[in-house]
Coordinates of C-alpha atoms in Angstrom, one line a residue:
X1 CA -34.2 -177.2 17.3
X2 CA -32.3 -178.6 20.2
X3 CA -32.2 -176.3 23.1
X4 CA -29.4 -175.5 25.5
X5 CA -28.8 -178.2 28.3
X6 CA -29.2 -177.0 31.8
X7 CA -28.1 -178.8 35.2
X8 CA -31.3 -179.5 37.3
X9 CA -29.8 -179.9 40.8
X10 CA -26.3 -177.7 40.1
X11 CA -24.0 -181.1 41.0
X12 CA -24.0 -182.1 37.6
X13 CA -26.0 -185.1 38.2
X14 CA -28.5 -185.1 36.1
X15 CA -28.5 -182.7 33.3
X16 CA -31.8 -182.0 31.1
X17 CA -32.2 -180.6 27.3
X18 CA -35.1 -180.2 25.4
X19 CA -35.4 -181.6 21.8
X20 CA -38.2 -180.1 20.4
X21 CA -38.4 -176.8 18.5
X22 CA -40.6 -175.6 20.7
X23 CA -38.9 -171.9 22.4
X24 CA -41.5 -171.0 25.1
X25 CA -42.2 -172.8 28.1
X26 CA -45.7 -172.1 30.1
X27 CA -46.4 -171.2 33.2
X28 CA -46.2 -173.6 36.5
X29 CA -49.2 -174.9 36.3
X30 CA -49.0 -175.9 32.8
X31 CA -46.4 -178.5 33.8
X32 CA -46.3 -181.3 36.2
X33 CA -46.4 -181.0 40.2
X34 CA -46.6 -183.5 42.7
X35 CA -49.7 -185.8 42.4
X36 CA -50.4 -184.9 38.8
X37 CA -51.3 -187.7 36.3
X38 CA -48.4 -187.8 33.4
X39 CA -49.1 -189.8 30.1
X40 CA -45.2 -190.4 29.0
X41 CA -43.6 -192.5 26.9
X42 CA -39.4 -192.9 27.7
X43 CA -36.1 -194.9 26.7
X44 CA -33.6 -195.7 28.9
X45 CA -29.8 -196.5 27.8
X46 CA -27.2 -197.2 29.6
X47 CA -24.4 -194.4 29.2
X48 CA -21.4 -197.0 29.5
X49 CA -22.0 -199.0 26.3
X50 CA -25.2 -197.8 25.3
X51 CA -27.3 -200.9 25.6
X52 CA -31.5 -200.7 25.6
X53 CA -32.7 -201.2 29.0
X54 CA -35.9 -199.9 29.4
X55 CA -38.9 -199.0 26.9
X56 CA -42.6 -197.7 27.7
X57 CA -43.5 -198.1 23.7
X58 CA -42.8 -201.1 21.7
X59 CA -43.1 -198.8 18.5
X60 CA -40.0 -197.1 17.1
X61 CA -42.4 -193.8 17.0
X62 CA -42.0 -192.3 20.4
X63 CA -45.2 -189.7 20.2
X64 CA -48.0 -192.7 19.5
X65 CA -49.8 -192.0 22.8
X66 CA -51.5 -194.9 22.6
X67 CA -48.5 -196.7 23.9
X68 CA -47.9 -193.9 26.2
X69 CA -47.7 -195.1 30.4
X70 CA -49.0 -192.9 33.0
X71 CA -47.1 -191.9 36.0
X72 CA -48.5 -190.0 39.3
X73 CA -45.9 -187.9 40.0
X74 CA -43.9 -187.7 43.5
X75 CA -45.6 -191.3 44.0
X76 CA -42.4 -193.2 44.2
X77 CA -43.5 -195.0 40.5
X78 CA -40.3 -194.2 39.2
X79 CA -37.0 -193.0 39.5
X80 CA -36.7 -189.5 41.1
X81 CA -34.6 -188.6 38.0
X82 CA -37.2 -189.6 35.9
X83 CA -39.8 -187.4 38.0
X84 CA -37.6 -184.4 37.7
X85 CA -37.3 -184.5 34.1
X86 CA -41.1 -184.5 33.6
X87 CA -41.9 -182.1 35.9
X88 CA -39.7 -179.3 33.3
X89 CA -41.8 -180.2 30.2
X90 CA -45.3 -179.4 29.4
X91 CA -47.6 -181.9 27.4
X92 CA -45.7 -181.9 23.8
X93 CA -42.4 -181.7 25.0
X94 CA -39.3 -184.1 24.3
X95 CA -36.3 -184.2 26.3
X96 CA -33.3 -186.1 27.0
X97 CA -31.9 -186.5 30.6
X98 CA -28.1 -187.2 31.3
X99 CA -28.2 -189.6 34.8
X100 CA -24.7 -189.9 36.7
X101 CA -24.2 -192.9 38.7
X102 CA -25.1 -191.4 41.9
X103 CA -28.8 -190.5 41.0
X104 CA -29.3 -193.2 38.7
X105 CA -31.1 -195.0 41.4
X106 CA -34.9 -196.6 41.4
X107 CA -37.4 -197.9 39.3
X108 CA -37.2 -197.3 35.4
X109 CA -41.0 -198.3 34.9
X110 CA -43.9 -197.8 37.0
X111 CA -44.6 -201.7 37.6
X112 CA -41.2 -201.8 39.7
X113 CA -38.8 -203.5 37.2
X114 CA -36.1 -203.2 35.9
X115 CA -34.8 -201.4 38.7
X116 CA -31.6 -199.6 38.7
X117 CA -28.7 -199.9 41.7
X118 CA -26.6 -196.6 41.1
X119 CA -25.9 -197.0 36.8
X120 CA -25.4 -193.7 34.7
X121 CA -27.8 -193.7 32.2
X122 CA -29.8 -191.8 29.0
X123 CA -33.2 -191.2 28.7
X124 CA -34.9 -190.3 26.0
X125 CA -38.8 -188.4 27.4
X126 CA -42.2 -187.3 25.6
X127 CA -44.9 -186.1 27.8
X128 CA -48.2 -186.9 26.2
X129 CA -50.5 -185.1 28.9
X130 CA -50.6 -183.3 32.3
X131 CA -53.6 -183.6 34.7
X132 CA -52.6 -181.9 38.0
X133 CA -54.7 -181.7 40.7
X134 CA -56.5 -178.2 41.4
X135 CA -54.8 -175.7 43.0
X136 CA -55.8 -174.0 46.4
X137 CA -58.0 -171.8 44.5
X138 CA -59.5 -173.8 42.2
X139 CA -61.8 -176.0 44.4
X140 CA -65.2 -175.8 42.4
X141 CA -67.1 -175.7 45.9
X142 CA -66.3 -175.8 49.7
X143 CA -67.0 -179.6 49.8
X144 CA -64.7 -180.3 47.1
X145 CA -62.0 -178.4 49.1
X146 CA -63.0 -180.3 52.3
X147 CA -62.5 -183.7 50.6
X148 CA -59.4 -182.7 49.1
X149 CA -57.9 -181.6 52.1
X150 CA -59.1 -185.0 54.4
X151 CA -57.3 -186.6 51.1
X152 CA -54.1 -185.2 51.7
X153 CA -54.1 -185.9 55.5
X154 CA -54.5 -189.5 54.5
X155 CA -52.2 -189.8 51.9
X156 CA -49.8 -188.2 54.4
X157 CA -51.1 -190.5 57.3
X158 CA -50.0 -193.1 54.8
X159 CA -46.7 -191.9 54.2
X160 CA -45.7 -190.8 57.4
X161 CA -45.2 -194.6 59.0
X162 CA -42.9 -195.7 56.7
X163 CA -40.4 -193.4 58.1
X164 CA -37.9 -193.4 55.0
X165 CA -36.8 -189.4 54.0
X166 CA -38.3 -190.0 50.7
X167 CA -41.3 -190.7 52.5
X168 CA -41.1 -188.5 55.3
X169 CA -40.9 -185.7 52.8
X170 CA -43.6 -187.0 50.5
X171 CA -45.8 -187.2 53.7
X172 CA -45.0 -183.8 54.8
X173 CA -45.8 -182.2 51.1
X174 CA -49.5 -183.8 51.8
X175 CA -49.9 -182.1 54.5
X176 CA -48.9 -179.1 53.1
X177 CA -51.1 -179.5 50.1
X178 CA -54.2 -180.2 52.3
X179 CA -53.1 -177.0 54.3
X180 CA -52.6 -174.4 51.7
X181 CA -56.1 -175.8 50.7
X182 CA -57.8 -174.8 53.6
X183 CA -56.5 -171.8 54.4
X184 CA -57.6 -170.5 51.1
X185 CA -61.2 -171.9 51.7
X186 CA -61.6 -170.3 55.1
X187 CA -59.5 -167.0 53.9
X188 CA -62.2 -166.7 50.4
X189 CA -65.3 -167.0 52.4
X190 CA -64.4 -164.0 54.8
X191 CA -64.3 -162.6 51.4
X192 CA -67.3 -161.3 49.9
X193 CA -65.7 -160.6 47.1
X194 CA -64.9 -163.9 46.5
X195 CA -66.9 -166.1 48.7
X196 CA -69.4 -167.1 45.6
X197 CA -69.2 -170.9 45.4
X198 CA -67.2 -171.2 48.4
X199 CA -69.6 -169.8 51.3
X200 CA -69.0 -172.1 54.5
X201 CA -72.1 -173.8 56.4
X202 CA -71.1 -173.6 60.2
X203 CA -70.5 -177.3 60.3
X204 CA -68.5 -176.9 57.4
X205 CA -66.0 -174.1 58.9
X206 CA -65.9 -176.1 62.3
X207 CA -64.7 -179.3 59.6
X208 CA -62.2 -177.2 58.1
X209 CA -61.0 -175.4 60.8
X210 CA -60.8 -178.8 62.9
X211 CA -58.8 -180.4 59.7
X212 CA -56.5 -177.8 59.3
X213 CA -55.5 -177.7 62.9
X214 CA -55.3 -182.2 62.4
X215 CA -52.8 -181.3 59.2
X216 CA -50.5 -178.8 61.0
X217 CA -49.9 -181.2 63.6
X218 CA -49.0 -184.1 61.6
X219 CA -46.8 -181.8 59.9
X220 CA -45.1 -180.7 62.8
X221 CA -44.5 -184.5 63.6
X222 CA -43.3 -185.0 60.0
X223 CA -40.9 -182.5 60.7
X224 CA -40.2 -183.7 64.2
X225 CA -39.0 -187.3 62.3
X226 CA -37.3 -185.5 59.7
X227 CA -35.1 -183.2 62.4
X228 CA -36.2 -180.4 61.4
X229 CA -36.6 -178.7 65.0
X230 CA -37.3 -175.1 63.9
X231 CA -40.2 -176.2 60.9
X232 CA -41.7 -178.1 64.0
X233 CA -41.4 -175.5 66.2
X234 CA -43.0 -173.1 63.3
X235 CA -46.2 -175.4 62.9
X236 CA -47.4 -175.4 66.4
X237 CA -47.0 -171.8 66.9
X238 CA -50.1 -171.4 64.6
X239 CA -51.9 -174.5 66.0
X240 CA -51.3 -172.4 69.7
X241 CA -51.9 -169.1 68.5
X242 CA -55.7 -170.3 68.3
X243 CA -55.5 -171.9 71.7
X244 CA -54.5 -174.2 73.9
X245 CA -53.7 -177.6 72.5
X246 CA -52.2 -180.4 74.0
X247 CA -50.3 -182.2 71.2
X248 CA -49.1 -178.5 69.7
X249 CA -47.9 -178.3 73.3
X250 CA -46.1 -181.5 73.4
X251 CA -44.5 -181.1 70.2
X252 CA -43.0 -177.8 70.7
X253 CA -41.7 -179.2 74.0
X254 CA -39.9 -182.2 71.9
X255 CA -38.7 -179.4 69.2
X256 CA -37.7 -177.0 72.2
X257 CA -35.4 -179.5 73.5
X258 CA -33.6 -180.3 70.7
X259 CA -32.9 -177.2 70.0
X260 CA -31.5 -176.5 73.5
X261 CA -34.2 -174.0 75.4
X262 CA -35.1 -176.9 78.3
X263 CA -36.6 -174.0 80.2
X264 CA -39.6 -174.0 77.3
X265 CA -39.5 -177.7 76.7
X266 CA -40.4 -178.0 80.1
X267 CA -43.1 -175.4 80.1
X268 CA -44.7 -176.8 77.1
X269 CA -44.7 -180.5 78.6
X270 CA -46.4 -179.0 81.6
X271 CA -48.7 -177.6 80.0
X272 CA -49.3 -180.7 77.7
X273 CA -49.6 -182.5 80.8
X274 CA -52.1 -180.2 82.4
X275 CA -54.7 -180.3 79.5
X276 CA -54.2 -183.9 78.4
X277 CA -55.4 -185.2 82.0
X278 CA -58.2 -182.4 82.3
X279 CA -59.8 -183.7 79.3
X280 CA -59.5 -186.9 80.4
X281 CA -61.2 -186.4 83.9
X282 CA -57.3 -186.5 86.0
X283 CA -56.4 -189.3 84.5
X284 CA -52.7 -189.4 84.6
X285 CA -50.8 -189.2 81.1
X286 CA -48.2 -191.6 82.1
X287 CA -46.1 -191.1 78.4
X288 CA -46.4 -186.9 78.5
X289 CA -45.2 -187.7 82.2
X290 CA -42.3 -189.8 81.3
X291 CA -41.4 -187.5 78.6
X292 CA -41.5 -184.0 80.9
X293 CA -39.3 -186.3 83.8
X294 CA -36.6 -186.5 80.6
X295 CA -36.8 -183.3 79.8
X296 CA -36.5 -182.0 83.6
X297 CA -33.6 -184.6 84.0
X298 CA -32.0 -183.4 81.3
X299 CA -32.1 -179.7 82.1
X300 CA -30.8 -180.5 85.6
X301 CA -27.6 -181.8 84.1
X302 CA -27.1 -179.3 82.1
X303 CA -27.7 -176.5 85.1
X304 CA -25.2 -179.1 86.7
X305 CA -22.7 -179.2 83.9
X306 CA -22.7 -175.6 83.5
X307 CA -21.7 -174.9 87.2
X308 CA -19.2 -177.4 86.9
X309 CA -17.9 -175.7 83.7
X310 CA -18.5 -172.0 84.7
X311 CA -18.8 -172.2 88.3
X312 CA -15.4 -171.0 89.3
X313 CA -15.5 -168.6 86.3
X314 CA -18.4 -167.3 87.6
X315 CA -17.7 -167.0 91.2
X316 CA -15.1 -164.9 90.4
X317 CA -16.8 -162.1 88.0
X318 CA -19.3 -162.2 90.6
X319 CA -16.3 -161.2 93.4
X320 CA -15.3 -158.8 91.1
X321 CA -18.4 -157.1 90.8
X322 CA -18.8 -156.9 94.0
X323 CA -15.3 -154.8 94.5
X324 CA -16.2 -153.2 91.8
X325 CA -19.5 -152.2 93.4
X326 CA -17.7 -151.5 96.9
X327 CA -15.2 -149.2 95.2
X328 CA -18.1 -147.1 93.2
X329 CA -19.7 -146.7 96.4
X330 CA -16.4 -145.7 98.3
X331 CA -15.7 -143.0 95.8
X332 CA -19.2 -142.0 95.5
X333 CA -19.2 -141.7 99.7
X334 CA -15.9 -139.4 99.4
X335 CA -17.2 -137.6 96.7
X336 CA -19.8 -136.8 98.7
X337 CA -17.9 -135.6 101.5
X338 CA -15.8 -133.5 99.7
X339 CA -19.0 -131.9 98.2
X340 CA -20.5 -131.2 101.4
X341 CA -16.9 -129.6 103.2
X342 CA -17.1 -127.3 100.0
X343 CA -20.5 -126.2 100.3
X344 CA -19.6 -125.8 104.2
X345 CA -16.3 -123.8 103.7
X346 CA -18.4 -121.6 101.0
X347 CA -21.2 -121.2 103.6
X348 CA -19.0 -119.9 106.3
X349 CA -16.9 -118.0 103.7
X350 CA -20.1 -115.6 102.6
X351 CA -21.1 -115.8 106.2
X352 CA -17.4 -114.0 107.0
X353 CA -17.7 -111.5 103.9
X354 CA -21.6 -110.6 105.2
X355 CA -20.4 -109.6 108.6
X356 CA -17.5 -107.7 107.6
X357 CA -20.2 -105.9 105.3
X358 CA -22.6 -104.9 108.2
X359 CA -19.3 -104.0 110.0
X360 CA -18.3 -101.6 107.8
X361 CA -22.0 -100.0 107.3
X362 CA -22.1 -99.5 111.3
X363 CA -19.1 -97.9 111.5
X364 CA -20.1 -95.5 108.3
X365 CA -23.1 -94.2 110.2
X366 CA -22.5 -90.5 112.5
X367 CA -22.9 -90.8 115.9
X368 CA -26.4 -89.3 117.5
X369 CA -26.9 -88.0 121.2
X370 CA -30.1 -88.6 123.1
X371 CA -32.3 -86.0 123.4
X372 CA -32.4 -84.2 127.2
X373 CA -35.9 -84.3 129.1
X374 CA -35.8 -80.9 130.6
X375 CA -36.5 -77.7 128.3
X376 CA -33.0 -75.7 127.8
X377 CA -32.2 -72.7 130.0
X378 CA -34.0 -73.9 133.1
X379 CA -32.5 -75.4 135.9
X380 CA -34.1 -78.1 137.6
X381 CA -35.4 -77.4 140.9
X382 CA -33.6 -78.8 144.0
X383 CA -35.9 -80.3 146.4
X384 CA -32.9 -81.2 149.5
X385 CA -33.3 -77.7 150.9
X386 CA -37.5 -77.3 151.7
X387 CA -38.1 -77.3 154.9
X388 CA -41.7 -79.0 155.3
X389 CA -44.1 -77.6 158.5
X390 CA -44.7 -79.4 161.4

């Protein structure tokens, strides 16, 4: 039964429909991600006039595995059409991938030839067999988890120099691999739950915590290349969220600038600056120093620039404030005055209305006449007419 055709990217350039009668498809895991070994056997015609240009099987029977060619996936083996197409089917499947011009582009066969420059094509696909590599929880043992991780930071260490996007990416998806990795190691043996199998020597935490912090930075600098400011940003704020580190330092700086905060570019590079020479014993950094005299450079013109720009705009919002200012405290002064002749004229007001009160209360009282010193009905001897003897 063929099944409904459905556009893998949504610009119509390469369309995918399964042929075989099969209705479910399996989980994630069941199907092919990046690294995994596929066992596949394709066809390749060109759309314009249907000629035969590529073949993995020189049978007519496309399921004999035996003639079957295996492909590591996100490897660069083939095509990137090719790749998608796989990584939709599980081991079984058969599929048929419509290619427009634009992604028919790359290697048909894994062995580099023919190569296609940009010709729509059909492909006829059976994948035989899916090996991917275990998953961040899989790891049979710490060790195993340890090695895979220093794997990806080498596969990505490989990638990185080339300096392509294909390979920028693919170098960054390492990383990432070899981090998710790790941090489910070191998460599952604070786990006692879960830690069977997985329990960490000291040496081997200090390795993995070591390698994790090795991985995040590459990535950042994968996503430094790539222009991706905010991703690189991202990945040294967990490298400096455990601590001071000179390259998580230095790299934020670089991501800081680009993405216009100079004032934390520069702080960064200082500090990059600072702990780069103290682990060298003062030895001047002559490339973080070159780097933080951009950066300062740069912010200079733009403090420059802005006065330039804004300066007179500025100047006068800040004259206008300041009238504005001078004008609330003008009317806050008056304010004040008025206040304080109010309180004053209702002062003297109730002083007015409490004397004509005790006024009144004086003049309500009867009068009262002072008491006489001599008793009543005796006259008061006078003394003028004694004579005194001799």
């Amino acid at each position: 039964e063929v099944q409904s055709a459905f556009d893998l990217l949504g610009d119509g350039g390469i369309i995918f429909r399964r042929l075989d009668d099969s209705k479910r498809l399996g989980d994630a895991r069941s199907r092919p991600q990046d690294c995994a070994k596929v066992r596949a056997s394709w066809r390749v015609w060109f759309q314009r006039n249907a000629e035969l240009i590529a073949t993995t099987t020189v049978s007519s029977n496309m399921l004999d595995e035996a003639s079957a060619t295996e492909v590591e996936i996100d490897e660069g083996q083939v095509m990137v059409a090719l790749e998608l197409g796989m990584k939709q089917m599980e081991a079984g499947n058969r599929a048929c991938l419509r290619v427009s011009e634009e992604w028919g582009a790359g290697c048909l066969l894994p062995a580099g030839s023919p190569c296609l420059r940009g010709a729509g094509v059909w492909i006829e696909l059976v994948v035989h067999s899916v090996l991917n590599e275990p998953s961040p929880e899989e790891h049979v043992d710490a060790a195993a988890c340890l090695d895979f991780a220093t794997k990806k930071k080498q596969q990505g260490n490989d990638s990185l120099p080339l300096g392509s996007a294909a390979d920028l990416g693919r170098a960054l998806r390492r990383y990432e691999a070899g981090i998710a990795a790790l941090e489910a190691l070191l998460k599952s043996s604070k786990d006692t739950e879960k830690s069977e199998g997985l329990s960490l020597l000291v040496e081997q935490e200090q390795e993995a915590k070591s390698t994790l912090t090795a991985l995040r930075l590459n990535a950042a600098q994968a996503e430094l290349r790539r222009k991706h400011w905010q991703q690189a940003r991202s990945f040294c704020d967990v490298v400096l969220a455990g601590g001071a580190n000179a390259k998580a330092h230095y790299r934020r700086g670089l991501a800081l600038a680009e993405l216009e905060d100079l004032d934390g570019a520069v702080e960064d590079l200082r500090s990059a600056v600072a702990l780069s020479e103290s682990s060298s014993g003062g030895a001047p950094d002559a490339a973080l120093r070159r780097e933080l005299a951009r950066i300062q450079n740069l912010r200079q013109e733009r403090r420059a620039k802005d006065r330039k720009t804004f300066g007179g705009v500025f100047e006068k919002m800040k004259q206008q404030e300041e009238q504005r200012e001078q004008q609330e405290r003008e009317a806050a002064e008056k304010k004040g005055q008025e206040e304080k002749a109010k309180h004053a004229a209702e002062r003297e007001k109730q002083r007015a209305a409490w004397e004509q009160e005790a006024k009144k209360a004086a003049e309500a009282q009867p009068q009262e006449l002072e008491p006489s010193s001599q008793p009543a009905g005796k006259a008061e001897p006078d003394f003028r007419s004694v004579q005194l003897p001799a």
